[in-house]
Amino acid sequence: MKIAVTGKGGVGKTTLAGGLARLLAEEGYNVVAVDADPDANLASSLGIPEEEMEGVVPIADMKELIAERTDSKPGTFGTYFKMNPKVDDLPEALSKVHKGVRLLVMGTVKEGGGGCVCPESVMLKALLQHLLLARKDVVIMDMEAGLEHLGRGTAGAVDAMIVVIEPGMRSLQTANSIRRLAGDLKVRRVFVVLNKVQSPEEEELVRSRLDGMPYLGSISYNQNIRRADLEGTSPYDADSAFVEEIRRIKERLFQELGVEA
């Protein structure tokens, strides 16, 4: 199963991605968690101690590795390079493993524009294509709202895109924009999770404005989650109510996709 989690900054998509990854690993699945957001925080959401992440370099910044695999020269632009670099060994070689979850920090291309055809971009897209098309793991991707890492060759392999929103019209507008982008990329199933809910009435009001997007459930506004975020620890380890909310979201997702738990 391949799941992309997205939404505008600050809505809690990393909290959901980390929670789903931990839960599925706990249930016995082989899980690869991909941090594809420039503001990389998935490690702390998974519960990986900060000191263990010291020195971890995002793959997009591994200039020597990218040059070796693409036959390019670091710092050059407009030269020939391989469009199909070898990447099948990288998930094991470059990941951090915690509580059964294998974390890959992708990083982002900082030069030439998000859609550039450059060695860094080719490397990231080749790795993501390998994860989505060749491996049989559960892959959970923490994406930026622009879906920069997903191209037409890989987006169709995503079984579900979950858009995380919070109460408010701007978040709903972002969800609709992401749904249009996902449709352009031929992502088949787009769902919504509502985060930071403070009352049943608030949840019902937001649900009434989803414009037909399937709803998987909600995560309550919770001081334990907020504290875990401030302390750089995992909400999954901090609050049993959060774990149960994640479990209900997962069960609803499996039901929607016709997957037996």
Short mmCIF file of C-alpha atoms in Angstrom, two decimals:
data_model
loop_
_atom_site.label_atom_id
_atom_site.label_comp_id
_atom_site.label_asym_id
_atom_site.label_seq_id
_atom_site.Cartn_x
_atom_site.Cartn_y
_atom_site.Cartn_z
CA MET A 1 0.00 0.00 0.00
CA LYS A 2 1.31 3.44 -0.96
CA ILE A 3 -0.07 6.44 0.92
CA ALA A 4 0.73 10.13 0.37
CA VAL A 5 -0.13 12.54 3.19
CA THR A 6 -0.33 16.20 2.26
CA GLY A 7 -1.81 19.55 3.28
CA LYS A 8 -0.76 23.13 3.85
CA GLY A 9 1.95 23.87 6.39
CA GLY A 10 1.00 23.61 10.04
CA VAL A 11 -2.15 21.50 9.71
CA GLY A 12 -0.60 18.38 11.23
CA LYS A 13 0.07 16.17 8.21
CA THR A 14 3.39 15.04 9.69
CA THR A 15 1.59 14.07 12.90
CA LEU A 16 -0.79 11.88 10.89
CA ALA A 17 1.96 10.40 8.69
CA GLY A 18 4.07 9.50 11.71
CA GLY A 19 1.12 8.06 13.57
CA LEU A 20 0.04 5.88 10.64
CA ALA A 21 3.59 4.64 10.09
CA ARG A 22 4.03 3.68 13.75
CA LEU A 23 0.63 1.96 13.92
CA LEU A 24 1.13 -0.08 10.75
CA ALA A 25 4.63 -1.13 11.83
CA GLU A 26 3.21 -2.16 15.20
CA GLU A 27 0.62 -4.27 13.35
CA GLY A 28 3.40 -6.14 11.52
CA TYR A 29 3.67 -4.35 8.18
CA ASN A 30 7.03 -3.50 6.62
CA VAL A 31 6.82 0.30 6.60
CA VAL A 32 8.95 2.85 4.77
CA ALA A 33 8.26 6.44 5.83
CA VAL A 34 9.40 9.07 3.33
CA ASP A 35 9.99 12.63 4.49
CA ALA A 36 9.43 14.57 1.26
CA ASP A 37 8.61 17.89 2.93
CA PRO A 38 11.27 20.64 2.86
CA ASP A 39 10.45 21.32 6.53
CA ALA A 40 11.57 17.84 7.56
CA ASN A 41 9.97 16.86 10.88
CA LEU A 42 8.85 13.29 10.28
CA ALA A 43 11.68 11.85 12.41
CA SER A 44 10.39 13.49 15.59
CA SER A 45 6.82 12.45 14.79
CA LEU A 46 8.07 8.87 14.56
CA GLY A 47 9.83 9.24 17.91
CA ILE A 48 13.42 9.13 16.64
CA PRO A 49 15.61 10.98 19.19
CA GLU A 50 17.12 14.21 17.90
CA GLU A 51 20.67 13.01 18.58
CA GLU A 52 20.13 10.01 16.29
CA MET A 53 19.29 12.35 13.42
CA GLU A 54 22.39 14.51 13.87
CA GLY A 55 24.49 14.32 10.75
CA VAL A 56 21.70 12.88 8.61
CA VAL A 57 21.89 14.59 5.22
CA PRO A 58 18.79 14.72 2.99
CA ILE A 59 19.28 12.66 -0.16
CA ALA A 60 18.81 15.74 -2.36
CA ASP A 61 21.91 17.24 -0.70
CA MET A 62 24.15 14.18 -1.19
CA LYS A 63 26.08 15.75 -4.07
CA GLU A 64 28.76 13.06 -4.38
CA LEU A 65 26.24 10.21 -4.34
CA ILE A 66 24.04 11.96 -6.90
CA ALA A 67 27.06 12.64 -9.12
CA GLU A 68 28.16 9.00 -8.87
CA ARG A 69 24.74 7.54 -9.65
CA THR A 70 23.83 9.98 -12.44
CA ASP A 71 27.33 10.39 -13.96
CA SER A 72 27.03 14.14 -13.48
CA LYS A 73 29.42 16.75 -12.14
CA PRO A 74 28.44 18.58 -8.93
CA GLY A 75 27.70 22.25 -9.48
CA THR A 76 27.24 22.04 -13.24
CA PHE A 77 24.02 22.66 -15.13
CA GLY A 78 22.96 21.74 -18.65
CA THR A 79 25.31 18.78 -19.06
CA TYR A 80 24.47 15.16 -19.92
CA PHE A 81 23.67 12.72 -17.12
CA LYS A 82 21.87 9.44 -16.55
CA MET A 83 18.10 9.60 -16.35
CA ASN A 84 17.82 6.14 -14.77
CA PRO A 85 20.27 6.07 -11.85
CA LYS A 86 20.64 2.94 -9.70
CA VAL A 87 18.60 3.47 -6.54
CA ASP A 88 17.40 0.04 -5.43
CA ASP A 89 20.05 -0.23 -2.69
CA LEU A 90 19.38 3.21 -1.20
CA PRO A 91 16.34 2.53 1.04
CA GLU A 92 18.42 0.14 3.17
CA ALA A 93 21.68 2.12 2.91
CA LEU A 94 20.36 5.59 3.73
CA SER A 95 17.47 4.98 6.13
CA LYS A 96 17.09 5.22 9.89
CA VAL A 97 15.04 2.41 11.48
CA HIS A 98 12.93 3.08 14.57
CA LYS A 99 10.16 0.94 16.08
CA GLY A 100 9.93 -1.03 12.84
CA VAL A 101 9.66 2.05 10.59
CA ARG A 102 12.36 2.73 8.00
CA LEU A 103 12.73 6.51 7.52
CA LEU A 104 14.13 8.13 4.36
CA VAL A 105 14.73 11.89 4.33
CA MET A 106 14.42 13.02 0.72
CA GLY A 107 15.02 16.76 0.92
CA THR A 108 14.11 19.07 -1.93
CA VAL A 109 15.72 20.51 -5.04
CA LYS A 110 16.83 24.05 -4.22
CA GLU A 111 18.04 25.21 -7.63
CA GLY A 112 16.60 25.47 -11.10
CA GLY A 113 12.97 25.44 -10.02
CA GLY A 114 10.84 22.65 -8.57
CA GLY A 115 10.25 21.10 -11.98
CA CYS A 116 13.83 21.23 -13.21
CA VAL A 117 15.38 18.30 -15.07
CA CYS A 118 18.58 18.20 -13.03
CA PRO A 119 20.53 15.35 -11.41
CA GLU A 120 19.00 16.00 -7.97
CA SER A 121 15.46 15.96 -9.33
CA VAL A 122 16.10 12.84 -11.42
CA MET A 123 17.59 11.06 -8.39
CA LEU A 124 14.66 11.84 -6.09
CA LYS A 125 12.05 10.86 -8.66
CA ALA A 126 13.88 7.63 -9.51
CA LEU A 127 14.02 6.69 -5.83
CA LEU A 128 10.37 7.51 -5.30
CA GLN A 129 9.43 5.52 -8.39
CA HIS A 130 11.36 2.55 -7.01
CA LEU A 131 9.59 2.82 -3.65
CA LEU A 132 6.15 3.08 -5.22
CA LEU A 133 6.46 0.62 -8.09
CA ALA A 134 9.11 -1.96 -7.20
CA ARG A 135 8.93 -2.52 -3.44
CA LYS A 136 6.19 -4.39 -1.61
CA ASP A 137 6.45 -2.36 1.61
CA VAL A 138 3.80 -0.05 2.95
CA VAL A 139 5.11 3.37 1.88
CA ILE A 140 3.88 6.47 3.70
CA MET A 141 5.01 9.78 2.24
CA ASP A 142 4.89 13.07 4.13
CA MET A 143 4.50 15.45 1.17
CA GLU A 144 4.55 19.19 0.75
CA ALA A 145 1.29 20.70 -0.49
CA GLY A 146 2.69 21.26 -3.98
CA LEU A 147 3.29 17.52 -4.57
CA GLU A 148 6.66 18.39 -6.14
CA HIS A 149 8.11 14.89 -5.80
CA LEU A 150 5.21 13.17 -7.56
CA GLY A 151 5.43 13.00 -11.33
CA ARG A 152 3.01 11.46 -13.81
CA GLY A 153 5.07 8.28 -13.91
CA THR A 154 4.69 7.60 -10.19
CA ALA A 155 1.51 9.31 -8.97
CA GLY A 156 -0.68 6.59 -10.45
CA ALA A 157 0.94 4.08 -8.09
CA VAL A 158 -0.34 5.96 -5.03
CA ASP A 159 -3.24 4.00 -3.56
CA ALA A 160 -4.47 6.88 -1.42
CA MET A 161 -3.73 10.55 -0.95
CA ILE A 162 -4.81 11.88 2.43
CA VAL A 163 -5.26 15.64 2.67
CA VAL A 164 -5.00 16.85 6.27
CA ILE A 165 -7.00 19.96 7.04
CA GLU A 166 -7.83 22.00 10.12
CA PRO A 167 -11.05 23.90 10.85
CA GLY A 168 -11.13 26.97 8.63
CA MET A 169 -11.94 28.05 5.09
CA ARG A 170 -8.31 28.48 3.98
CA SER A 171 -7.56 24.88 4.83
CA LEU A 172 -10.64 23.74 2.88
CA GLN A 173 -9.54 25.80 -0.10
CA THR A 174 -6.09 24.19 0.06
CA ALA A 175 -7.73 20.76 0.14
CA ASN A 176 -9.64 21.53 -3.06
CA SER A 177 -6.46 22.80 -4.74
CA ILE A 178 -4.62 19.61 -3.78
CA ARG A 179 -7.52 17.51 -5.07
CA ARG A 180 -7.24 19.25 -8.46
CA LEU A 181 -3.47 18.68 -8.55
CA ALA A 182 -3.96 15.04 -7.59
CA GLY A 183 -6.56 14.64 -10.33
CA ASP A 184 -4.17 16.09 -12.90
CA LEU A 185 -1.58 13.50 -11.82
CA LYS A 186 -4.13 10.65 -12.03
CA VAL A 187 -4.13 9.91 -8.30
CA ARG A 188 -7.16 7.68 -7.97
CA ARG A 189 -8.33 8.11 -4.37
CA VAL A 190 -8.18 11.36 -2.37
CA PHE A 191 -9.40 11.45 1.24
CA VAL A 192 -9.63 14.02 4.02
CA VAL A 193 -8.64 13.90 7.70
CA LEU A 194 -9.60 16.77 9.98
CA ASN A 195 -7.05 17.71 12.64
CA LYS A 196 -7.26 19.93 15.75
CA VAL A 197 -10.97 19.33 16.28
CA GLN A 198 -12.37 20.91 19.45
CA SER A 199 -16.04 19.87 19.29
CA PRO A 200 -18.45 17.58 17.41
CA GLU A 201 -20.24 20.68 16.07
CA GLU A 202 -16.99 21.99 14.60
CA GLU A 203 -16.32 18.64 12.93
CA GLU A 204 -19.82 18.47 11.46
CA LEU A 205 -19.57 22.00 10.08
CA VAL A 206 -16.31 21.22 8.28
CA ARG A 207 -17.63 17.89 6.96
CA SER A 208 -20.63 19.68 5.45
CA ARG A 209 -18.23 21.78 3.33
CA LEU A 210 -15.99 19.02 1.95
CA ASP A 211 -17.63 19.13 -1.49
CA GLY A 212 -17.81 15.37 -1.85
CA MET A 213 -14.31 14.46 -0.70
CA PRO A 214 -14.39 11.17 1.27
CA TYR A 215 -13.79 11.68 4.99
CA LEU A 216 -11.64 9.27 7.02
CA GLY A 217 -11.98 10.80 10.48
CA SER A 218 -10.54 13.35 12.83
CA ILE A 219 -7.79 14.00 15.36
CA SER A 220 -8.78 15.98 18.43
CA TYR A 221 -7.03 19.12 19.61
CA ASN A 222 -4.91 17.64 22.37
CA GLN A 223 -2.45 19.20 24.78
CA ASN A 224 -0.44 15.98 24.91
CA ILE A 225 0.10 16.14 21.14
CA ARG A 226 1.06 19.80 21.40
CA ARG A 227 3.52 19.04 24.19
CA ALA A 228 5.05 16.16 22.24
CA ASP A 229 5.53 18.49 19.27
CA LEU A 230 7.23 21.09 21.47
CA GLU A 231 9.49 18.44 23.00
CA GLY A 232 10.31 16.79 19.68
CA THR A 233 8.83 13.45 20.71
CA SER A 234 6.21 11.24 19.10
CA PRO A 235 2.51 11.81 19.84
CA TYR A 236 2.15 8.07 19.32
CA ASP A 237 4.15 7.51 22.51
CA ALA A 238 2.49 10.35 24.40
CA ASP A 239 -1.24 9.78 24.20
CA SER A 240 -3.37 6.63 23.95
CA ALA A 241 -6.41 8.61 22.74
CA PHE A 242 -4.36 9.81 19.76
CA VAL A 243 -3.38 6.22 18.95
CA GLU A 244 -7.04 5.17 18.94
CA GLU A 245 -7.96 8.05 16.62
CA ILE A 246 -5.17 6.98 14.24
CA ARG A 247 -6.42 3.39 14.43
CA ARG A 248 -9.96 4.44 13.46
CA ILE A 249 -8.62 6.48 10.54
CA LYS A 250 -6.56 3.50 9.36
CA GLU A 251 -9.54 1.15 9.62
CA ARG A 252 -11.70 3.52 7.63
CA LEU A 253 -8.97 3.86 4.98
CA PHE A 254 -8.62 0.09 4.70
CA GLN A 255 -12.38 -0.21 4.36
CA GLU A 256 -12.48 2.42 1.60
CA LEU A 257 -9.66 0.70 -0.29
CA GLY A 258 -11.04 -2.80 0.19
CA VAL A 259 -7.99 -3.95 2.16
CA GLU A 260 -8.39 -6.65 4.77
CA ALA A 261 -6.87 -5.60 8.11
#
